[in-house]
Structures are given as structure tokens and as C-alpha cells.
Tab-separated table of C-alpha atoms in Angstrom:
chain	number	residue	atom	x	y	z
A	11	MET	CA	0.000	0.000	0.000
A	12	SER	CA	1.285	3.451	-0.819
A	13	TYR	CA	-0.107	6.813	0.151
A	14	ARG	CA	-0.708	9.953	-1.857
A	15	HIS	CA	1.223	12.989	-0.659
A	16	PRO	CA	1.104	16.495	-2.149
A	17	ASP	CA	4.359	18.027	-3.324
A	18	ARG	CA	5.636	21.035	-1.403
A	19	GLU	CA	4.383	23.361	-4.164
A	20	GLN	CA	0.904	21.857	-3.884
A	21	LEU	CA	0.432	22.823	-0.250
A	22	ARG	CA	-2.462	25.204	0.425
A	23	ILE	CA	-2.612	27.365	3.509
A	24	ASP	CA	-6.329	26.799	4.134
A	25	GLU	CA	-5.850	23.018	4.062
A	26	VAL	CA	-2.864	23.238	6.420
A	27	LEU	CA	-4.800	25.453	8.842
A	28	THR	CA	-7.880	23.227	8.741
A	29	ALA	CA	-5.721	20.173	9.407
A	30	LEU	CA	-4.018	21.835	12.380
A	31	GLY	CA	-7.240	23.388	13.682
A	32	ASN	CA	-8.077	20.248	15.630
A	33	PRO	CA	-6.737	19.478	19.117
A	34	VAL	CA	-5.972	15.804	18.417
A	35	ARG	CA	-4.131	16.488	15.185
A	36	LEU	CA	-2.272	19.413	16.721
A	37	GLU	CA	-1.178	17.238	19.642
A	38	ALA	CA	0.039	14.565	17.200
A	39	VAL	CA	2.039	17.205	15.310
A	40	ARG	CA	3.510	18.491	18.569
A	41	ILE	CA	4.719	14.972	19.379
A	42	LEU	CA	6.077	14.414	15.865
A	43	ASN	CA	7.876	17.755	16.102
A	44	GLY	CA	9.894	16.238	18.944
A	45	GLY	CA	11.616	14.224	16.249
A	46	GLY	CA	12.062	10.637	15.221
A	47	ASP	CA	9.795	8.164	13.531
A	48	HIS	CA	6.538	7.186	15.121
A	49	ASN	CA	4.238	4.476	13.985
A	50	CYS	CA	0.482	4.902	13.905
A	51	SER	CA	-0.261	2.674	16.889
A	52	MET	CA	2.305	4.329	19.156
A	53	LEU	CA	1.163	7.814	18.257
A	54	GLN	CA	-2.491	6.871	18.614
A	55	THR	CA	-1.733	5.785	22.183
A	56	GLU	CA	0.236	8.957	22.861
A	57	VAL	CA	-2.600	11.243	21.797
A	58	GLY	CA	-5.037	9.114	23.807
A	59	ILE	CA	-7.624	8.235	21.160
A	60	ALA	CA	-9.101	4.742	21.418
A	61	SER	CA	-10.659	4.492	17.965
A	62	LYS	CA	-8.370	3.317	15.174
A	63	SER	CA	-10.787	4.546	12.494
A	64	THR	CA	-10.856	8.026	14.048
A	65	MET	CA	-7.074	8.163	13.949
A	66	THR	CA	-6.978	6.790	10.389
A	67	HIS	CA	-9.091	9.795	9.446
A	68	HIS	CA	-6.764	12.192	11.310
A	69	TRP	CA	-3.652	10.717	9.635
A	70	ARG	CA	-5.289	11.095	6.246
A	71	VAL	CA	-6.138	14.763	6.877
A	72	LEU	CA	-2.560	15.458	8.019
A	73	ARG	CA	-1.070	13.556	5.089
A	74	GLU	CA	-3.293	15.021	2.368
A	75	SER	CA	-2.666	18.567	3.575
A	76	GLY	CA	1.097	17.924	3.354
A	77	ILE	CA	1.886	18.028	7.064
A	78	ILE	CA	3.117	14.464	7.520
A	79	TRP	CA	4.703	11.668	5.541
A	80	GLN	CA	2.916	8.361	6.012
A	81	ARG	CA	4.883	5.311	4.867
A	82	PRO	CA	4.314	1.573	5.149
A	83	SER	CA	6.693	0.056	7.691
A	84	GLY	CA	6.233	-3.673	8.193
A	85	ARG	CA	2.715	-4.242	9.466
A	86	GLU	CA	2.456	-0.626	10.583
A	87	THR	CA	2.717	2.788	8.985
A	88	ALA	CA	5.434	5.228	9.986
A	89	LEU	CA	4.636	8.918	10.457
A	90	THR	CA	7.071	11.798	10.085
A	91	LEU	CA	6.515	15.541	10.222
A	92	ARG	CA	7.262	17.352	6.938
A	93	ARG	CA	8.994	20.083	8.878
A	94	GLU	CA	11.389	21.068	6.097
A	95	ASP	CA	8.604	21.377	3.526
A	96	LEU	CA	6.354	23.350	5.870
A	97	ASP	CA	9.127	25.742	6.884
A	98	ALA	CA	10.167	26.246	3.273
A	99	ARG	CA	6.651	26.870	2.025
A	100	TYR	CA	5.294	28.844	5.006
A	101	PRO	CA	8.192	30.353	6.985
A	102	GLY	CA	7.428	30.723	10.667
A	103	LEU	CA	3.962	29.201	10.468
A	104	LEU	CA	4.500	25.911	12.254
A	105	ASP	CA	6.574	27.505	15.000
A	106	SER	CA	3.962	30.167	15.685
A	107	ILE	CA	1.205	27.523	15.793
A	108	LEU	CA	3.095	25.217	18.148
A	109	THR	CA	3.979	28.192	20.342
A	110	GLY	CA	0.305	29.174	20.310
A	111	ARG	CA	-0.671	25.712	21.436
A	112	ALA	CA	1.801	25.947	24.323
A	113	ILE	CA	0.395	29.370	25.266
A	114	ASP	CA	-3.125	27.911	25.391
A	115	ALA	CA	-1.950	24.930	27.436
A	116	ALA	CA	-0.133	27.183	29.923
A	117	GLY	CA	-3.380	29.036	30.601
A	118	GLU	CA	-5.503	25.960	31.231
A	119	PRO	CA	-6.527	24.848	34.722
A	120	GLY	CA	-3.963	22.498	36.179
A	121	ALA	CA	-1.178	23.835	33.957
B	11	MET	CA	-28.441	43.526	19.108
B	12	SER	CA	-25.074	42.831	20.645
B	13	TYR	CA	-22.609	40.096	19.862
B	14	ARG	CA	-20.650	37.776	22.080
B	15	HIS	CA	-16.866	38.066	21.748
B	16	PRO	CA	-14.257	36.028	23.598
B	17	ASP	CA	-11.695	37.912	25.665
B	18	ARG	CA	-8.093	37.775	24.509
B	19	GLU	CA	-7.295	35.174	27.182
B	20	GLN	CA	-10.131	32.978	25.951
B	21	LEU	CA	-8.724	32.571	22.451
B	22	ARG	CA	-7.863	28.999	21.454
B	23	ILE	CA	-5.394	28.192	18.720
B	24	ASP	CA	-7.470	25.364	17.230
B	25	GLU	CA	-10.504	27.646	16.909
B	26	VAL	CA	-8.413	30.403	15.324
B	27	LEU	CA	-6.871	27.956	12.845
B	28	THR	CA	-10.233	26.412	11.968
B	29	ALA	CA	-11.699	29.871	11.414
B	30	LEU	CA	-8.830	30.885	9.128
B	31	GLY	CA	-8.721	27.519	7.359
B	32	ASN	CA	-11.358	28.623	4.896
B	33	PRO	CA	-10.614	30.606	1.717
B	34	VAL	CA	-13.565	32.986	2.081
B	35	ARG	CA	-12.841	33.823	5.718
B	36	LEU	CA	-9.128	34.160	5.016
B	37	GLU	CA	-9.841	36.555	2.151
B	38	ALA	CA	-12.116	38.608	4.432
B	39	VAL	CA	-9.342	38.764	7.045
B	40	ARG	CA	-6.836	39.799	4.387
B	41	ILE	CA	-9.110	42.690	3.410
B	42	LEU	CA	-9.744	43.687	7.047
B	43	ASN	CA	-5.986	43.600	7.649
B	44	GLY	CA	-5.712	46.432	5.133
B	45	GLY	CA	-7.243	48.592	7.848
B	46	GLY	CA	-10.335	50.619	8.476
B	47	ASP	CA	-13.878	49.677	9.305
B	48	HIS	CA	-15.877	47.578	6.924
B	49	ASN	CA	-19.521	46.780	7.161
B	50	CYS	CA	-20.913	43.347	6.459
B	51	SER	CA	-22.500	44.207	3.120
B	52	MET	CA	-19.393	45.869	1.742
B	53	LEU	CA	-17.131	43.053	2.785
B	54	GLN	CA	-19.559	40.427	1.483
B	55	THR	CA	-19.366	42.082	-1.918
B	56	GLU	CA	-15.574	42.289	-1.728
B	57	VAL	CA	-15.161	38.577	-1.047
B	58	GLY	CA	-17.677	37.802	-3.794
B	59	ILE	CA	-20.217	35.677	-1.934
B	60	ALA	CA	-23.843	36.180	-2.960
B	61	SER	CA	-25.541	34.516	-0.011
B	62	LYS	CA	-26.105	36.689	3.043
B	63	SER	CA	-26.771	33.661	5.265
B	64	THR	CA	-23.485	32.083	4.203
B	65	MET	CA	-21.633	35.250	5.140
B	66	THR	CA	-23.546	35.555	8.427
B	67	HIS	CA	-22.158	32.121	9.266
B	68	HIS	CA	-18.612	33.176	8.300
B	69	TRP	CA	-18.809	36.362	10.411
B	70	ARG	CA	-19.992	34.335	13.380
B	71	VAL	CA	-17.097	31.863	13.054
B	72	LEU	CA	-14.588	34.730	12.834
B	73	ARG	CA	-16.189	36.576	15.756
B	74	GLU	CA	-16.560	33.589	18.079
B	75	SER	CA	-12.957	32.524	17.515
B	76	GLY	CA	-11.802	36.029	18.471
B	77	ILE	CA	-10.536	37.142	15.069
B	78	ILE	CA	-12.928	40.026	14.445
B	79	TRP	CA	-15.025	42.526	16.351
B	80	GLN	CA	-18.580	42.687	15.065
B	81	ARG	CA	-20.534	45.751	16.213
B	82	PRO	CA	-23.944	47.123	15.337
B	83	SER	CA	-23.603	50.241	13.208
B	84	GLY	CA	-26.886	51.774	12.142
B	85	ARG	CA	-28.723	49.215	10.049
B	86	GLU	CA	-25.490	47.343	9.388
B	87	THR	CA	-22.785	45.673	11.432
B	88	ALA	CA	-19.221	46.927	11.393
B	89	LEU	CA	-16.323	44.479	11.241
B	90	THR	CA	-12.795	45.085	12.517
B	91	LEU	CA	-9.820	42.766	12.733
B	92	ARG	CA	-8.647	42.087	16.317
B	93	ARG	CA	-5.059	42.480	15.168
B	94	GLU	CA	-3.724	43.669	18.526
B	95	ASP	CA	-5.320	40.793	20.428
B	96	LEU	CA	-4.165	38.194	17.931
B	97	ASP	CA	-0.597	39.508	17.870
B	98	ALA	CA	-0.471	39.673	21.663
B	99	ARG	CA	-1.857	36.192	22.168
B	100	TYR	CA	-0.139	34.426	19.239
B	101	PRO	CA	2.934	36.413	18.167
B	102	GLY	CA	3.732	36.059	14.485
B	103	LEU	CA	0.765	33.822	13.713
B	104	LEU	CA	-1.413	36.147	11.678
B	105	ASP	CA	1.532	37.493	9.691
B	106	SER	CA	2.747	34.006	8.800
B	107	ILE	CA	-0.772	32.979	7.739
B	108	LEU	CA	-1.338	36.061	5.577
B	109	THR	CA	2.099	35.614	4.042
B	110	GLY	CA	1.232	31.966	3.398
B	111	ARG	CA	-1.943	33.001	1.634
B	112	ALA	CA	0.054	35.374	-0.579
B	113	ILE	CA	2.542	32.576	-1.353
B	114	ASP	CA	-0.305	30.305	-2.455
B	115	ALA	CA	-1.859	33.066	-4.557
B	116	ALA	CA	1.464	33.818	-6.260
B	117	GLY	CA	1.691	30.179	-7.382
B	118	GLU	CA	-1.785	29.972	-8.864
B	119	PRO	CA	-2.455	30.057	-12.623
B	120	GLY	CA	-2.928	33.612	-13.784
B	121	ALA	CA	-0.991	35.075	-10.849
């Protein structure tokens, strides 16, 4: 199985913003931004979503908007943030979004 | 009639991104970023949407996510970008998004 990914030049800001405008997907991107490969099952556990079909939808939205690479890896799929492509296409965007997420989190009860 | 607006501290990054992850709303914000007051009818014409109810929905999404002020003004409502609040809460975010929109537009056929 292979997955369709847009080229860097095919990225669209509204699709990127819609993809990141969801707490689960934004949390997944925050984790991926920490570096390294993650497989779907591990990352699903890390973001705390029980439903595999829900996460399959989230991975597809992130992949089709050009935010992650999704590659077959044995019986799993590996996920990687397309940091270089995002920074090249939209300088400063991902950093300001991840910083914004941290600002929100710092203001929440229990933070 | 008065409208509910979130305070600056109540802004949430996922709501802001979802609101801006729509070409019509992003175009409206681009126009508002040019400065000055705009009323709903004028701005509806500028973004090129015929349906008033569609635009009423878009204004509500932008207002409730904290991106615009919407104030009664005679028989109309006046719209203003909450630039200061957005820049204070999420430094660099709005600029990187508007720049991203311009990058997309520059790559489109006919640009």
C-alpha cells in the first residue's frame, strides 16, 4: 500500500490550517515535532484516542494537507513531520502555531 | 443587538486555525488587515459571496474565535480585525498565515 502525498508546491494554507485546527491532530504534530519516527499505533496511544478509524481519518487529513509523511513500515505505517517542507513553504507558520498551542496549554486549569 | 466576543485570554489556537482555514474567511481577514472599518454588506461584496446567510455564518465563526469585532452600526454591522489581540496572544501567527496566503496566490495560474 502506498499513500498519496502532495508536493511542497501543492500545499495550500487553508488546508494546512484546517488540518491543524483540531486538538488531536495538533497534539500529534507536537509529538512528531519532537523528532524521530513514530508508527500509527504508538502515536495513537500517545494522543489518547481509542478508535483506530478516528485516527486513520486524522492521519489522512494530516497527510493530504502535506503536514506528515505516512509510509508503510512492516505491518504498521510510519509517520514523520514534513517540517522542512512546511518551513520552506510557510516560513514561521508551524513555529507560531506550536507556540500558540503551548500558550493555550499554559493558561488551562492544572497547567 | 449585541454580539458575544471572547476575551483575549479565551482565544484557542485550534478555533483560530479552523476559522482561518477557509478561503472565504481568510480573504475577508486579508481585506480587514488592510485597515479601516468595513460593514458586512461591503465586505460580502468584496469577497464575492452572494448569499447573506453564508456570510452571516462566516462572520460568526470569525467573531466567536476572536478574530474580528462585530458591532452594530446603524442598520449594518461593522467588522474590525482584532489584530492587537491576535498579535499579543499568538505572536507572528497572523503574519505568517497572511504571508502563506500570498505565497499560495502567487503560485496559482494567472498570478
